[in-house]
Amino acid sequence: MVIPDGVALVEADGGAVVASLNMARDVLGKLIRGPLVLVIAADRAAELSAMAPDLIDVRAATLEIASMPGESAPTLVLDLEESRVRRVRSRAELQAEAARLRAFAGDEIPAGALTDAWIRLGHAFFDAAELGEARAAAEEARRLAEGVGYTSGVGDALSLEAQVLEKTGPAEAWEQALRRTLALRREAGGPVRLAADLRRLGRAVALLGRLEEAEGLLREAVALYEQLGDVRGRATVMGGVADILEHRGQLDEALRIRQREVLPVQERLERQTD
């Protein structure tokens, strides 16, 4: 969703609209599909930040444009969704950022904003194969989120812990983290993350040999991806269902799913990227 006139948004109803967005940041995923992008004159950005500190603290990117048609002032484009493209940074750089976050602990910074910062840092540690640091960041994020009842933040921290535990084990802890994440997703709502966590737990349960339960989780994820209109996500999960059916000896049905529901989607997506 793109809001092209951020100044009008700031001025609407004396700032009540921006205040509402700030308060609703944890549930925006239920209301808006995809990123929330706000375009605003650079000289009004500080005003927006003061009005919506929680929302601004979790923005993924800020891009400055020299000018927009009909405007002389620089303009900022704020992407308020977590970036999906992460640059791999050095261990020293990441540890320096961790030190800065620890230094903020005594300041009057919203715990939700610190939670999100630790989660982003944890993912950066994970991308850099610093698994111990990634788990420590996830645990700190979870501690902060639990302290203020930030349910989706707890879920994000547990999800990161599960990613680490998948690599390091033990398997029981990995499964437990995934189950706790899924329970919180159901509580918080938001079909995008719920579908992804159903897929992750279904995959884990299948690897642990409980195929019937795994199929149930994956088929629930399929229904959510259909609801979202996410063709790629649905095809990915259906591939997992086909794997389970093959392990059970249901070869014809597994082949049918791959030929009719998985391969056509993969081929279409490949043509789109050529």
CSV table of C-alpha atoms in Angstrom, one decimal:
chain,number,residue,atom,x,y,z
A,1,MET,CA,0.0,0.0,0.0
A,2,VAL,CA,1.4,3.4,-1.0
A,3,ILE,CA,0.3,6.7,0.7
A,4,PRO,CA,1.6,9.3,-1.8
A,5,ASP,CA,0.8,12.4,0.3
A,6,GLY,CA,2.3,11.9,3.7
A,7,VAL,CA,1.8,15.6,4.7
A,8,ALA,CA,-2.0,15.3,4.3
A,9,LEU,CA,-1.9,12.2,6.4
A,10,VAL,CA,0.0,14.1,9.2
A,11,GLU,CA,-2.5,17.0,9.1
A,12,ALA,CA,-5.7,14.9,8.9
A,13,ASP,CA,-7.9,15.2,12.0
A,14,GLY,CA,-5.1,16.9,13.9
A,15,GLY,CA,-2.8,13.9,13.6
A,16,ALA,CA,-5.4,11.4,14.8
A,17,VAL,CA,-4.9,9.2,11.7
A,18,VAL,CA,-1.2,8.9,12.2
A,19,ALA,CA,-1.7,8.2,15.9
A,20,SER,CA,-4.1,5.4,15.0
A,21,LEU,CA,-1.5,3.9,12.7
A,22,ASN,CA,1.1,4.2,15.4
A,23,MET,CA,-1.1,2.3,17.9
A,24,ALA,CA,-2.0,-0.3,15.3
A,25,ARG,CA,1.5,-1.2,14.1
A,26,ASP,CA,1.3,-4.8,15.6
A,27,VAL,CA,-1.8,-5.6,13.6
A,28,LEU,CA,-1.2,-3.8,10.3
A,29,GLY,CA,-0.4,-7.2,8.7
A,30,LYS,CA,-4.1,-8.1,9.2
A,31,LEU,CA,-5.2,-4.9,7.5
A,32,ILE,CA,-2.7,-4.3,4.7
A,33,ARG,CA,-1.2,-6.8,2.3
A,34,GLY,CA,2.4,-6.2,1.4
A,35,PRO,CA,4.5,-3.2,2.4
A,36,LEU,CA,3.2,0.1,3.7
A,37,VAL,CA,5.1,2.9,1.9
A,38,LEU,CA,4.7,6.6,2.9
A,39,VAL,CA,5.9,9.5,0.8
A,40,ILE,CA,6.4,12.7,2.7
A,41,ALA,CA,8.4,16.0,2.3
A,42,ALA,CA,11.7,15.7,4.1
A,43,ASP,CA,11.1,18.8,6.2
A,44,ARG,CA,8.0,17.2,7.7
A,45,ALA,CA,9.7,13.8,8.5
A,46,ALA,CA,10.7,14.9,12.0
A,47,GLU,CA,7.1,15.8,12.7
A,48,LEU,CA,5.9,12.4,11.5
A,49,SER,CA,8.6,10.7,13.7
A,50,ALA,CA,7.4,12.5,16.8
A,51,MET,CA,3.8,11.6,16.1
A,52,ALA,CA,4.4,7.9,15.4
A,53,PRO,CA,7.6,6.8,17.2
A,54,ASP,CA,6.7,3.1,17.3
A,55,LEU,CA,5.8,3.0,13.6
A,56,ILE,CA,8.9,4.9,12.5
A,57,ASP,CA,11.2,2.8,14.6
A,58,VAL,CA,10.4,-0.4,12.6
A,59,ARG,CA,10.7,1.1,9.1
A,60,ALA,CA,12.8,-0.9,6.8
A,61,ALA,CA,14.2,1.8,4.6
A,62,THR,CA,14.3,5.6,4.1
A,63,LEU,CA,15.1,6.9,0.6
A,64,GLU,CA,15.6,10.5,-0.2
A,65,ILE,CA,14.5,11.8,-3.6
A,66,ALA,CA,15.8,15.1,-4.8
A,67,SER,CA,12.4,16.3,-5.9
A,68,MET,CA,9.0,15.3,-6.9
A,69,PRO,CA,7.0,16.8,-9.8
A,70,GLY,CA,5.6,20.2,-8.6
A,71,GLU,CA,7.6,20.2,-5.4
A,72,SER,CA,10.9,21.9,-4.6
A,73,ALA,CA,11.6,20.3,-1.3
A,74,PRO,CA,13.4,16.9,-1.0
A,75,THR,CA,11.0,14.0,-0.4
A,76,LEU,CA,11.4,10.9,1.7
A,77,VAL,CA,10.0,7.5,0.9
A,78,LEU,CA,9.6,5.4,4.0
A,79,ASP,CA,9.1,1.6,3.6
A,80,LEU,CA,7.5,0.5,6.8
A,81,GLU,CA,7.7,-3.2,6.1
A,82,GLU,CA,10.7,-5.3,7.2
A,83,SER,CA,13.2,-5.5,4.3
A,84,ARG,CA,13.4,-9.0,2.7
A,85,VAL,CA,16.8,-8.3,1.3
A,86,ARG,CA,19.6,-8.3,3.9
A,87,ARG,CA,23.2,-7.4,3.4
A,88,VAL,CA,25.6,-9.8,5.1
A,89,ARG,CA,27.7,-7.8,7.4
A,90,SER,CA,31.0,-8.5,9.3
A,91,ARG,CA,31.1,-10.0,12.8
A,92,ALA,CA,32.8,-6.9,14.1
A,93,GLU,CA,30.1,-4.6,12.6
A,94,LEU,CA,27.3,-6.7,14.0
A,95,GLN,CA,28.9,-6.9,17.5
A,96,ALA,CA,29.3,-3.1,17.5
A,97,GLU,CA,25.6,-2.8,16.7
A,98,ALA,CA,24.8,-5.2,19.6
A,99,ALA,CA,26.8,-3.1,21.9
A,100,ARG,CA,24.9,0.0,20.9
A,101,LEU,CA,21.6,-1.7,21.5
A,102,ARG,CA,22.7,-2.8,25.0
A,103,ALA,CA,23.7,0.8,25.7
A,104,PHE,CA,20.1,1.8,24.9
A,105,ALA,CA,18.7,-0.4,27.7
A,106,GLY,CA,18.6,2.4,30.2
A,107,ASP,CA,17.2,5.0,27.9
A,108,GLU,CA,13.5,5.9,27.4
A,109,ILE,CA,13.2,3.9,24.1
A,110,PRO,CA,10.0,1.9,23.6
A,111,ALA,CA,10.6,-1.8,24.4
A,112,GLY,CA,8.7,-2.7,21.2
A,113,ALA,CA,11.2,-0.7,19.1
A,114,LEU,CA,14.2,-2.4,20.9
A,115,THR,CA,12.6,-5.8,20.4
A,116,ASP,CA,12.3,-5.2,16.6
A,117,ALA,CA,15.9,-3.9,16.5
A,118,TRP,CA,17.2,-7.0,18.3
A,119,ILE,CA,15.2,-9.3,15.9
A,120,ARG,CA,16.7,-7.6,12.9
A,121,LEU,CA,20.2,-7.9,14.3
A,122,GLY,CA,19.6,-11.5,15.1
A,123,HIS,CA,18.7,-12.2,11.5
A,124,ALA,CA,21.8,-10.4,10.4
A,125,PHE,CA,23.9,-12.6,12.8
A,126,PHE,CA,22.1,-15.7,11.3
A,127,ASP,CA,22.9,-14.6,7.8
A,128,ALA,CA,26.5,-14.2,8.8
A,129,ALA,CA,26.5,-17.8,10.3
A,130,GLU,CA,27.0,-16.4,13.8
A,131,LEU,CA,24.4,-18.8,15.3
A,132,GLY,CA,25.3,-18.2,19.0
A,133,GLU,CA,25.0,-14.5,18.6
A,134,ALA,CA,21.8,-14.9,16.6
A,135,ARG,CA,20.2,-17.0,19.4
A,136,ALA,CA,21.3,-14.5,22.1
A,137,ALA,CA,19.7,-11.6,20.1
A,138,ALA,CA,16.5,-13.6,19.8
A,139,GLU,CA,16.4,-14.3,23.5
A,140,GLU,CA,17.0,-10.7,24.3
A,141,ALA,CA,14.2,-9.7,21.9
A,142,ARG,CA,11.9,-12.2,23.5
A,143,ARG,CA,12.6,-11.0,27.0
A,144,LEU,CA,11.8,-7.4,26.0
A,145,ALA,CA,8.7,-8.3,24.1
A,146,GLU,CA,7.3,-10.5,26.9
A,147,GLY,CA,7.9,-7.6,29.4
A,148,VAL,CA,5.4,-5.4,27.5
A,149,GLY,CA,3.0,-8.0,26.1
A,150,TYR,CA,4.2,-7.5,22.5
A,151,THR,CA,2.8,-10.8,21.2
A,152,SER,CA,3.9,-10.6,17.6
A,153,GLY,CA,7.4,-9.6,18.8
A,154,VAL,CA,7.6,-12.7,21.0
A,155,GLY,CA,6.5,-14.8,18.0
A,156,ASP,CA,9.1,-13.2,15.8
A,157,ALA,CA,11.8,-13.9,18.4
A,158,LEU,CA,10.8,-17.5,18.8
A,159,SER,CA,10.7,-17.9,15.1
A,160,LEU,CA,14.3,-16.8,14.9
A,161,GLU,CA,15.3,-19.1,17.8
A,162,ALA,CA,13.7,-21.9,15.8
A,163,GLN,CA,15.8,-21.1,12.8
A,164,VAL,CA,18.9,-21.4,14.9
A,165,LEU,CA,17.8,-24.6,16.6
A,166,GLU,CA,17.1,-26.2,13.2
A,167,LYS,CA,20.8,-25.8,12.5
A,168,THR,CA,22.2,-26.6,16.0
A,169,GLY,CA,19.6,-28.9,17.6
A,170,PRO,CA,18.3,-30.5,19.7
A,171,ALA,CA,15.3,-31.4,17.6
A,172,GLU,CA,13.0,-31.3,20.6
A,173,ALA,CA,13.9,-27.7,21.3
A,174,TRP,CA,13.5,-26.8,17.6
A,175,GLU,CA,10.0,-28.3,17.5
A,176,GLN,CA,9.0,-26.7,20.8
A,177,ALA,CA,10.1,-23.2,19.5
A,178,LEU,CA,8.1,-23.7,16.3
A,179,ARG,CA,5.0,-24.8,18.3
A,180,ARG,CA,5.2,-21.8,20.6
A,181,THR,CA,5.6,-19.5,17.6
A,182,LEU,CA,2.5,-21.0,15.9
A,183,ALA,CA,0.4,-20.7,19.1
A,184,LEU,CA,1.3,-17.0,19.3
A,185,ARG,CA,0.6,-16.5,15.6
A,186,ARG,CA,-2.9,-17.9,16.1
A,187,GLU,CA,-3.4,-15.6,19.0
A,188,ALA,CA,-2.1,-12.5,17.2
A,189,GLY,CA,-3.7,-13.2,13.8
A,190,GLY,CA,-2.2,-12.3,10.5
A,191,PRO,CA,-2.5,-15.0,7.8
A,192,VAL,CA,0.8,-14.3,6.1
A,193,ARG,CA,3.0,-15.2,9.1
A,194,LEU,CA,0.6,-17.9,10.3
A,195,ALA,CA,0.9,-19.7,6.9
A,196,ALA,CA,4.7,-19.5,7.0
A,197,ASP,CA,4.8,-20.9,10.5
A,198,LEU,CA,2.4,-23.7,9.6
A,199,ARG,CA,4.7,-24.6,6.7
A,200,ARG,CA,7.8,-24.6,8.9
A,201,LEU,CA,6.2,-26.7,11.7
A,202,GLY,CA,4.8,-29.1,9.1
A,203,ARG,CA,8.2,-29.6,7.5
A,204,ALA,CA,9.8,-30.2,11.0
A,205,VAL,CA,7.1,-32.7,12.0
A,206,ALA,CA,7.6,-34.5,8.7
A,207,LEU,CA,11.3,-34.7,9.2
A,208,LEU,CA,10.7,-36.1,12.7
A,209,GLY,CA,8.5,-38.9,11.2
A,210,ARG,CA,5.0,-37.8,12.1
A,211,LEU,CA,3.6,-37.7,8.6
A,212,GLU,CA,-0.1,-37.6,9.3
A,213,GLU,CA,0.2,-34.5,11.6
A,214,ALA,CA,2.6,-32.9,9.1
A,215,GLU,CA,0.1,-33.3,6.3
A,216,GLY,CA,-2.6,-31.7,8.4
A,217,LEU,CA,-0.4,-28.7,9.2
A,218,LEU,CA,0.6,-28.3,5.5
A,219,ARG,CA,-2.9,-28.5,4.2
A,220,GLU,CA,-4.0,-25.8,6.7
A,221,ALA,CA,-1.1,-23.7,5.3
A,222,VAL,CA,-2.4,-24.4,1.7
A,223,ALA,CA,-5.8,-23.0,2.6
A,224,LEU,CA,-4.3,-19.8,4.0
A,225,TYR,CA,-2.1,-19.3,0.9
A,226,GLU,CA,-5.2,-19.8,-1.2
A,227,GLN,CA,-7.0,-17.1,0.9
A,228,LEU,CA,-4.0,-14.8,0.4
A,229,GLY,CA,-3.8,-15.5,-3.3
A,230,ASP,CA,-0.1,-16.5,-2.9
A,231,VAL,CA,0.4,-18.9,-5.8
A,232,ARG,CA,4.1,-19.4,-5.1
A,233,GLY,CA,3.5,-20.2,-1.4
A,234,ARG,CA,0.7,-22.6,-2.2
A,235,ALA,CA,2.8,-24.5,-4.8
A,236,THR,CA,5.8,-24.7,-2.3
A,237,VAL,CA,3.6,-26.2,0.4
A,238,MET,CA,1.8,-28.6,-2.1
A,239,GLY,CA,5.3,-29.9,-3.0
A,240,GLY,CA,5.7,-30.8,0.7
A,241,VAL,CA,2.3,-32.6,0.7
A,242,ALA,CA,3.5,-34.5,-2.4
A,243,ASP,CA,6.6,-35.6,-0.5
A,244,ILE,CA,4.6,-36.9,2.4
A,245,LEU,CA,2.2,-38.8,0.0
A,246,GLU,CA,5.2,-40.4,-1.7
A,247,HIS,CA,6.6,-41.6,1.6
A,248,ARG,CA,3.3,-43.2,2.3
A,249,GLY,CA,3.3,-45.0,-1.0
A,250,GLN,CA,0.6,-42.9,-2.6
A,251,LEU,CA,2.7,-42.4,-5.7
A,252,ASP,CA,-0.1,-41.6,-8.2
A,253,GLU,CA,-1.5,-38.8,-6.0
A,254,ALA,CA,2.0,-37.4,-5.3
A,255,LEU,CA,2.7,-37.4,-9.1
A,256,ARG,CA,-0.6,-35.7,-9.9
A,257,ILE,CA,0.1,-32.9,-7.4
A,258,ARG,CA,3.6,-32.3,-8.8
A,259,GLN,CA,2.5,-32.4,-12.4
A,260,ARG,CA,-0.7,-30.4,-12.1
A,261,GLU,CA,-0.2,-28.1,-9.1
A,262,VAL,CA,3.5,-27.6,-8.6
A,263,LEU,CA,5.4,-27.8,-11.9
A,264,PRO,CA,3.0,-25.4,-13.8
A,265,VAL,CA,3.5,-22.7,-11.2
A,266,GLN,CA,7.3,-23.1,-11.1
A,267,GLU,CA,7.4,-22.9,-14.9
A,268,ARG,CA,5.2,-19.8,-15.1
A,269,LEU,CA,7.3,-18.1,-12.4
A,270,GLU,CA,10.5,-18.9,-14.2
A,271,ARG,CA,9.1,-17.5,-17.5
A,272,GLN,CA,8.2,-14.3,-15.6
A,273,THR,CA,11.8,-13.8,-14.4
A,274,ASP,CA,13.4,-14.5,-17.8
